[in-house]
Amino acid sequence: MSPTVLLVEDDRELRNTLRDALGVEGYHVHASASLADARALLAHAVAEGGLDLVLLDLGLPDGDGEALLTQLRRDRSTPVIVISARHGDDPKVRLLDAGADDYLVKPFSLAELLARMRVAMRHRGMPLRPAVVRYARDGLEVDLEARQVLRDGAAVHVTPTEYALLARLVRSAGQVVTHRQLLADVWGAEFTEHTHYLRLYMGQLRAKLEADPAEPRLLLTDPGVGYRLVEPAESAAGPHLGRG
Amino acid sequence: MLRSVAMQIPNASPQGRPRAPWWPGLAAWMAAWALMLALDGHVDLASQALLLVPAAAVAAIWWGPALSATTIGLAVLAFNFSFVPPRGTLAVDLHQHGLLLVATVAVSGIVTALVARLRRLASEAEAHAQRSDDLRHLGDALRGHDDPLDGEALLRRMLGRLSGTDAVLLVVSAEPGADSASAPERWFGQPTSAEQDDLCLCVHDGRALGPGSGRREEQPACYLPLRGRQRTLGAALVRLDPAAPPGEAERSHAQALCDQFGTALERAAAERAAARAHQQAQLQSMRSTLLSAVAHDHRTPLATIISAAGALLDQADRLDAQQRQRLAATILDESTQLARITDNTLQLARLDAVGLDLAKDWESPEELIGSVLRRLRQRDPGHRLRAHVPPGLPLVRCDAVLVVQLIDNLVDNALRHGGDGGPVEITARAEGGRLLIAVRDRGPGVPEALAPRLFEPFSRAQPAGGAPAGPGASRRGTGVGLALCRAIARVHGGELTVRRRRGGGASFELSLPVDPLPAPPDDAPPQETGR
C-alpha cells in the first residue's frame, strides 16, 4: 500500500507541482489549500486508515499552520514536515522544539524534500519506541544496544559524554536535532544555553569519526538550528524499520 | 544613587524660609534685665545701660526689625523708670542722663539694624541657593529620563512651593510641525474648566498670566508658560495662597523652572523627530536597494529561465533527451542563483534596518566552513574547492546563519569568477585575538577600476569612463552579494577586505573578533538519556 500524505499548501502552483511529483514517487496525496480544508481531510483520512505524513505550509489564508501542528501533536504522532517561506531561524527552531519533525525553507529541491520525507516516516512513533538502534553509514557503525562505536570495523573509544551525544543523534538519524534538545537530553535542562559545550564535543566527535573533520559528511551542521547525523545507509536500517 | 538624590526635594515652607522662634529674644532681654537688677548699686548707671545694647543685638538675631525697635523703646523707658533717678518716674535730668539714654537708644538701634540687614542678606543667599538647587535638581531629573514628561511630578511639586499645593500642568503635543490647534493635550492635575481655558490661553500667547505678570492681575493663580527656544509647549498653573503672594524673585524662579521643562520637552521632541527622519531615510534606502536588485540582478536569470522553459514547452518534440536535460539544468541553475540573490537582498535590507537583533551564539569555524563546503560541493564536480582548517581554532561569537551566508557568497563568487577550473581555497587561522578566514582564487582578480567600489551594492554598473566591460567582467558583479558580506562582517565587529594575490587571483579576507570563552564543561559523567 502506498504511503498517504496530507499536503497543506495554499499556493496553487506549488501544490499541484508537489502533488504530481509525489504521485510519481508512489505517494497517495491529499492536497488542501486552507486550515479548515486540512482539518476536514485529516478527519476523513483518519477514518479511512490513517496518514503517514503531513507536509505543512505556515502562512495559510485562514490561519497559521502552526495551529494544525499543535493539534496534530496533541492527538497523534503523525510526522510533520513544515515547509515555509519564512526566513530567519527563530520560527524554525521554535517549530522543531514544538514537535515538527523537520523544516524546509522555500525554495527547496524535490530531492531534498523526498529525503526528508523518507527519514521522517522511518522515525514515526519514535517518542514511544526508538525506531533506530543501529546505525551504519560510510564506515561508521553505532550499535546502541551493545553501546559500541566502530570506525571501519575498529572500535573507537569515545568518552561517556561523546557517546551520549552520538546516541542522541543516532536515535534521530537523518533528522535535525536542535541545540536546545541536544543540550537538554545530554547535559540536562539547565544547560540549554551552553552551546559552547556542544561545539567542543561535536569537534571531538568529528575528529574521531570523520575522515576529514573540516568537511564533515556524517555529523552535519544546520547553522543556527542544530545538528543532523546523515541518513543511514538503507541496508542498515535495523529490524524495527517499518510501519508501527 | 545620583538619581535618588536628584529626585529629592529639600523640605521647606512655602516661603522658602523657616519662621524664627520668638523665645530666644525674650530670654536675652530677661537675662539682661536680671543682670541689671543684680548689679544695681554696685556699678554706675552708664555701665548698667550698656547691658541694653547686647540684649537688643542678641534679640535682633531672632526678631523682626519692628519688634526689635519697639522693644528697645520700651526697654529704655522701663530703664528710665526703674534705674534713672529720680526712680519711679519718667523724669530725666537732661544734663546728667539725657545723653546716656539717647546714646543707648541710638547704639541699640544701629546694632539691631545691622543685625537685621545681615539676617536679610543671609536669607536671600539661602533662597538663592535653594533656587539654584531646584534648577539643578530638575535638570538632573530631566536628563535622567528619556521622556521629560516623567519629570512632571517633580516640577509640579517644586512649583507648588509657591502656594503649598501641587501645580497643574498642561502639555501640548511636543511634535514640531504639528498643528497646535489640533495637537493632543495632556493634563497633569485637576484644573477647573475656567482654569483650563486660561491655561490654553497662556500656551497660545506664550506669556504669563496672573499677579505680578501685568496681565489678569486679579487672578487668584499664576499661569506660567512652558517655553522652549522656538515654541511654547505647555503651561503651568499655580494656585496662590491669598495671604502670602509670591515675590518677584519667586515668580521669576518659577518661570525659570517652567522654561527648563519646556526646553527639555522641545529637545525630546526634536530627538524623536530626528529618529523618525532617520528611520524614514533608512526605509527609503532599503526600498531603493530592493528596486535596484530587481532591476540589475533579477532580470537576467529570469530571462534565461523564461527562454529555457519556453523552449522545453514549444520545441519538446524536436529536442533530444540531452538537450532537454540541459535546458532543465539551466532553469534549475538560474532559479537557484535567483534564490541566492533574493536571499542576499533581503538580508542586506534586514541588516540596514534599525535595531536588528543578531542571534549570536558560540560557533566553531570548522562547522561554519564545513556547512558551506557541504552546500557548495554539489556545484563543484571538479573538486576545485579546497579547505585548510587546522584543528583547535577558537570558537567565535556570531550569528551562524549570517556568517555562513557570508562565506557561502565568497565561495560562490570565487567558483563563478575565479577562472575556469582554477582551485578555490578556504583557509582559517587564529591570529592576535582574531579569527581570519580567507577565500582565494586564481582567476583574473578584481579589475583595478572596480576595486574601490567592489563592496558597494551593484558595483557591476558601468565602470567609470563608460569603457565596455570585458567578457569576463560582465558577470563579475555580485549585485548586493559583496555589499552584504561586508555588512555582515561589520555587524560582528569584523572586517572584510580584498587583495590581489601574487601570481594572480583574488583573496577575500574576513577577520572576526574572538571573545574569551565561558568556562568549559567539566567532564562529569553525563546523565543517561532515558529515551
Short mmCIF file of C-alpha atoms in Angstrom, two decimals, chain A:
data_model
loop_
_atom_site.label_atom_id
_atom_site.label_comp_id
_atom_site.label_asym_id
_atom_site.label_seq_id
_atom_site.Cartn_x
_atom_site.Cartn_y
_atom_site.Cartn_z
CA MET A 1 0.00 0.00 0.00
CA SER A 2 1.35 3.40 -0.93
CA PRO A 3 2.01 5.86 1.93
CA THR A 4 -0.64 8.55 2.39
CA VAL A 5 0.47 12.17 2.63
CA LEU A 6 -1.55 15.23 3.59
CA LEU A 7 -0.19 18.27 1.73
CA VAL A 8 -1.30 21.65 3.14
CA GLU A 9 -0.12 24.44 0.84
CA ASP A 10 -2.08 27.48 -0.30
CA ASP A 11 -0.08 28.30 -3.40
CA ARG A 12 -1.80 26.53 -6.29
CA GLU A 13 1.27 26.07 -8.48
CA LEU A 14 3.44 24.65 -5.76
CA ARG A 15 0.60 22.45 -4.50
CA ASN A 16 -0.02 20.95 -7.95
CA THR A 17 3.68 20.53 -8.67
CA LEU A 18 4.30 18.75 -5.39
CA ARG A 19 1.19 16.58 -5.77
CA ASP A 20 2.27 15.43 -9.20
CA ALA A 21 5.87 14.88 -8.17
CA LEU A 22 4.93 12.92 -5.05
CA GLY A 23 2.39 10.93 -7.05
CA VAL A 24 5.16 9.90 -9.43
CA GLU A 25 7.19 8.76 -6.40
CA GLY A 26 4.34 6.49 -5.35
CA TYR A 27 2.72 8.56 -2.62
CA HIS A 28 -1.03 8.89 -2.27
CA VAL A 29 -1.53 12.65 -1.79
CA HIS A 30 -4.44 14.56 -0.24
CA ALA A 31 -3.95 18.23 -1.07
CA SER A 32 -5.61 21.11 0.72
CA ALA A 33 -5.26 24.88 0.45
CA SER A 34 -6.50 26.02 3.85
CA LEU A 35 -6.57 25.10 7.53
CA ALA A 36 -10.29 24.27 7.53
CA ASP A 37 -9.87 22.11 4.46
CA ALA A 38 -6.89 20.37 6.02
CA ARG A 39 -8.81 19.61 9.22
CA ALA A 40 -11.67 18.06 7.23
CA LEU A 41 -9.25 15.98 5.17
CA LEU A 42 -7.44 14.95 8.31
CA ALA A 43 -10.63 13.61 9.92
CA HIS A 44 -11.56 11.86 6.69
CA ALA A 45 -8.11 10.31 6.23
CA VAL A 46 -8.02 9.10 9.81
CA ALA A 47 -11.37 7.36 9.28
CA GLU A 48 -10.00 5.72 6.15
CA GLY A 49 -6.95 4.22 7.74
CA GLY A 50 -4.53 6.91 8.80
CA LEU A 51 -1.95 9.28 7.49
CA ASP A 52 1.71 8.57 7.11
CA LEU A 53 2.97 12.15 6.84
CA VAL A 54 1.86 15.78 6.85
CA LEU A 55 3.55 18.48 4.75
CA LEU A 56 2.54 21.76 6.30
CA ASP A 57 2.87 25.30 4.98
CA LEU A 58 2.76 28.01 7.65
CA GLY A 59 1.10 31.06 6.12
CA LEU A 60 -2.39 29.89 5.20
CA PRO A 61 -5.34 32.09 4.21
CA ASP A 62 -7.42 31.14 7.27
CA GLY A 63 -4.72 30.97 9.91
CA ASP A 64 -1.25 29.82 10.76
CA GLY A 65 -0.19 26.26 10.03
CA GLU A 66 1.34 26.23 13.49
CA ALA A 67 -2.17 25.73 14.90
CA LEU A 68 -2.51 22.49 12.96
CA LEU A 69 0.90 21.34 14.18
CA THR A 70 -0.22 21.86 17.77
CA GLN A 71 -3.42 19.92 17.13
CA LEU A 72 -1.56 17.10 15.38
CA ARG A 73 0.97 16.82 18.18
CA ARG A 74 -1.79 16.65 20.76
CA ASP A 75 -3.75 13.90 19.04
CA ARG A 76 -1.29 11.64 17.28
CA SER A 77 2.31 11.09 16.35
CA THR A 78 1.99 11.51 12.58
CA PRO A 79 5.27 13.01 11.33
CA VAL A 80 5.02 16.65 10.27
CA ILE A 81 7.41 18.42 7.91
CA VAL A 82 6.98 22.18 7.86
CA ILE A 83 7.53 23.93 4.52
CA SER A 84 7.69 27.66 4.75
CA ALA A 85 8.80 30.81 3.00
CA ARG A 86 9.62 32.38 6.33
CA HIS A 87 13.19 33.41 6.62
CA GLY A 88 15.16 33.73 9.79
CA ASP A 89 15.74 30.89 12.17
CA ASP A 90 13.74 31.63 15.22
CA PRO A 91 10.48 30.08 13.96
CA LYS A 92 12.48 27.14 12.61
CA VAL A 93 13.95 26.30 15.99
CA ARG A 94 10.66 27.02 17.74
CA LEU A 95 8.67 24.70 15.46
CA LEU A 96 11.23 21.93 15.76
CA ASP A 97 11.14 22.25 19.53
CA ALA A 98 7.33 22.26 19.33
CA GLY A 99 7.37 18.85 17.70
CA ALA A 100 7.78 19.34 13.95
CA ASP A 101 9.90 16.50 12.55
CA ASP A 102 11.67 18.65 10.02
CA TYR A 103 11.61 22.04 8.40
CA LEU A 104 12.23 23.11 4.80
CA VAL A 105 12.55 26.73 3.73
CA LYS A 106 11.23 27.62 0.28
CA PRO A 107 12.69 27.31 -2.25
CA PHE A 108 13.82 23.72 -1.78
CA SER A 109 14.61 20.93 -4.20
CA LEU A 110 12.39 17.92 -4.71
CA ALA A 111 15.27 15.57 -3.89
CA GLU A 112 15.71 17.32 -0.53
CA LEU A 113 12.01 17.02 0.23
CA LEU A 114 11.90 13.31 -0.66
CA ALA A 115 14.93 12.59 1.52
CA ARG A 116 13.37 14.37 4.50
CA MET A 117 10.07 12.56 3.98
CA ARG A 118 11.82 9.18 3.96
CA VAL A 119 13.61 9.99 7.20
CA ALA A 120 10.52 11.37 8.91
CA MET A 121 8.50 8.26 8.11
CA ARG A 122 11.25 6.00 9.33
CA HIS A 123 11.15 7.76 12.70
CA ARG A 124 7.40 7.61 13.04
CA GLY A 125 6.39 6.58 16.54
CA MET A 126 9.80 7.46 17.88
CA PRO A 127 8.74 9.13 21.13
CA LEU A 128 7.40 5.78 22.35
CA ARG A 129 9.93 3.34 20.94
CA PRO A 130 13.22 4.21 19.30
CA ALA A 131 12.97 3.19 15.68
CA VAL A 132 16.71 3.31 15.14
CA VAL A 133 19.02 1.40 17.44
CA ARG A 134 21.71 0.56 14.92
CA TYR A 135 23.31 2.98 12.57
CA ALA A 136 25.71 2.40 9.70
CA ARG A 137 26.99 4.78 7.08
CA ASP A 138 30.27 5.31 5.26
CA GLY A 139 32.36 3.13 7.54
CA LEU A 140 30.77 4.34 10.80
CA GLU A 141 28.76 1.81 12.78
CA VAL A 142 26.94 2.56 16.02
CA ASP A 143 25.07 -0.10 17.95
CA LEU A 144 23.02 1.41 20.76
CA GLU A 145 22.12 -1.95 22.28
CA ALA A 146 25.75 -3.06 22.51
CA ARG A 147 26.96 0.51 23.24
CA GLN A 148 29.54 0.12 20.53
CA VAL A 149 31.09 2.57 18.07
CA LEU A 150 33.10 1.20 15.14
CA ARG A 151 35.07 3.12 12.55
CA ASP A 152 36.00 0.95 9.52
CA GLY A 153 35.45 -2.11 11.66
CA ALA A 154 37.73 -0.99 14.52
CA ALA A 155 36.33 0.03 17.89
CA VAL A 156 36.59 3.77 18.61
CA HIS A 157 37.00 4.96 22.17
CA VAL A 158 34.53 7.72 22.98
CA THR A 159 34.01 9.39 26.35
CA PRO A 160 30.63 8.96 28.09
CA THR A 161 29.57 12.48 27.08
CA GLU A 162 30.59 11.95 23.48
CA TYR A 163 28.70 8.68 23.44
CA ALA A 164 25.56 10.26 24.89
CA LEU A 165 25.69 12.96 22.24
CA LEU A 166 26.25 10.47 19.43
CA ALA A 167 23.48 8.16 20.71
CA ARG A 168 21.02 11.05 20.78
CA LEU A 169 21.82 11.86 17.15
CA VAL A 170 21.61 8.18 16.14
CA ARG A 171 18.12 7.95 17.60
CA SER A 172 17.08 10.80 15.30
CA ALA A 173 19.38 9.83 12.43
CA GLY A 174 18.66 11.87 9.33
CA GLN A 175 16.70 14.47 11.28
CA VAL A 176 17.87 17.76 12.60
CA VAL A 177 18.07 17.89 16.40
CA THR A 178 18.09 21.42 17.82
CA HIS A 179 20.85 22.70 20.08
CA ARG A 180 18.35 23.00 22.89
CA GLN A 181 17.15 19.41 22.53
CA LEU A 182 20.69 18.08 22.47
CA LEU A 183 21.82 20.10 25.47
CA ALA A 184 18.74 19.17 27.47
CA ASP A 185 18.99 15.45 26.67
CA VAL A 186 22.74 15.07 27.12
CA TRP A 187 23.67 17.61 29.81
CA GLY A 188 20.34 18.42 31.42
CA ALA A 189 17.61 21.05 31.17
CA GLU A 190 19.64 23.71 32.98
CA PHE A 191 22.34 23.62 30.29
CA THR A 192 20.21 24.61 27.29
CA GLU A 193 22.10 27.89 26.82
CA HIS A 194 25.58 26.33 26.92
CA THR A 195 26.02 25.98 23.18
CA HIS A 196 29.80 26.07 23.51
CA TYR A 197 29.69 22.61 25.19
CA LEU A 198 28.11 21.26 22.03
CA ARG A 199 30.71 22.89 19.77
CA LEU A 200 33.56 21.41 21.75
CA TYR A 201 32.13 17.88 21.93
CA MET A 202 30.99 17.86 18.31
CA GLY A 203 34.52 18.88 17.35
CA GLN A 204 35.92 15.95 19.35
CA LEU A 205 33.43 13.50 17.84
CA ARG A 206 34.23 14.69 14.34
CA ALA A 207 37.94 14.32 14.97
CA LYS A 208 37.33 10.68 15.95
CA LEU A 209 34.68 9.70 13.45
CA GLU A 210 35.02 11.82 10.29
CA ALA A 211 37.55 11.12 7.57
CA ASP A 212 38.07 14.89 7.18
CA PRO A 213 36.76 16.82 10.20
CA ALA A 214 36.95 20.08 8.25
CA GLU A 215 34.49 18.74 5.71
CA PRO A 216 32.09 16.54 7.67
CA ARG A 217 29.99 14.01 5.82
CA LEU A 218 28.30 12.33 8.79
CA LEU A 219 27.86 14.85 11.60
CA LEU A 220 26.29 17.76 9.74
CA THR A 221 25.70 21.28 10.98
CA ASP A 222 22.45 23.13 10.38
CA PRO A 223 23.68 26.68 11.11
CA GLY A 224 21.78 28.40 13.87
CA VAL A 225 19.48 25.38 14.34
CA GLY A 226 21.22 22.20 15.35
CA TYR A 227 22.91 19.03 14.14
CA ARG A 228 21.93 16.19 11.87
CA LEU A 229 23.50 12.78 11.66
CA VAL A 230 23.30 11.97 7.99
CA GLU A 231 20.64 9.49 6.94
CA PRO A 232 21.85 5.89 7.44
CA ALA A 233 22.53 3.58 4.55
CA GLU A 234 19.31 1.74 3.63
CA SER A 235 20.68 -1.73 4.35
CA ALA A 236 21.46 -0.95 7.95
CA ALA A 237 18.08 0.33 8.96
CA GLY A 238 17.60 -2.41 11.51
CA PRO A 239 14.79 -4.77 12.42
CA HIS A 240 12.47 -2.08 13.81
CA LEU A 241 12.03 -0.34 10.50
CA GLY A 242 8.58 -0.34 9.09
CA ARG A 243 5.13 0.86 9.98
CA GLY A 244 4.44 0.88 13.64
#
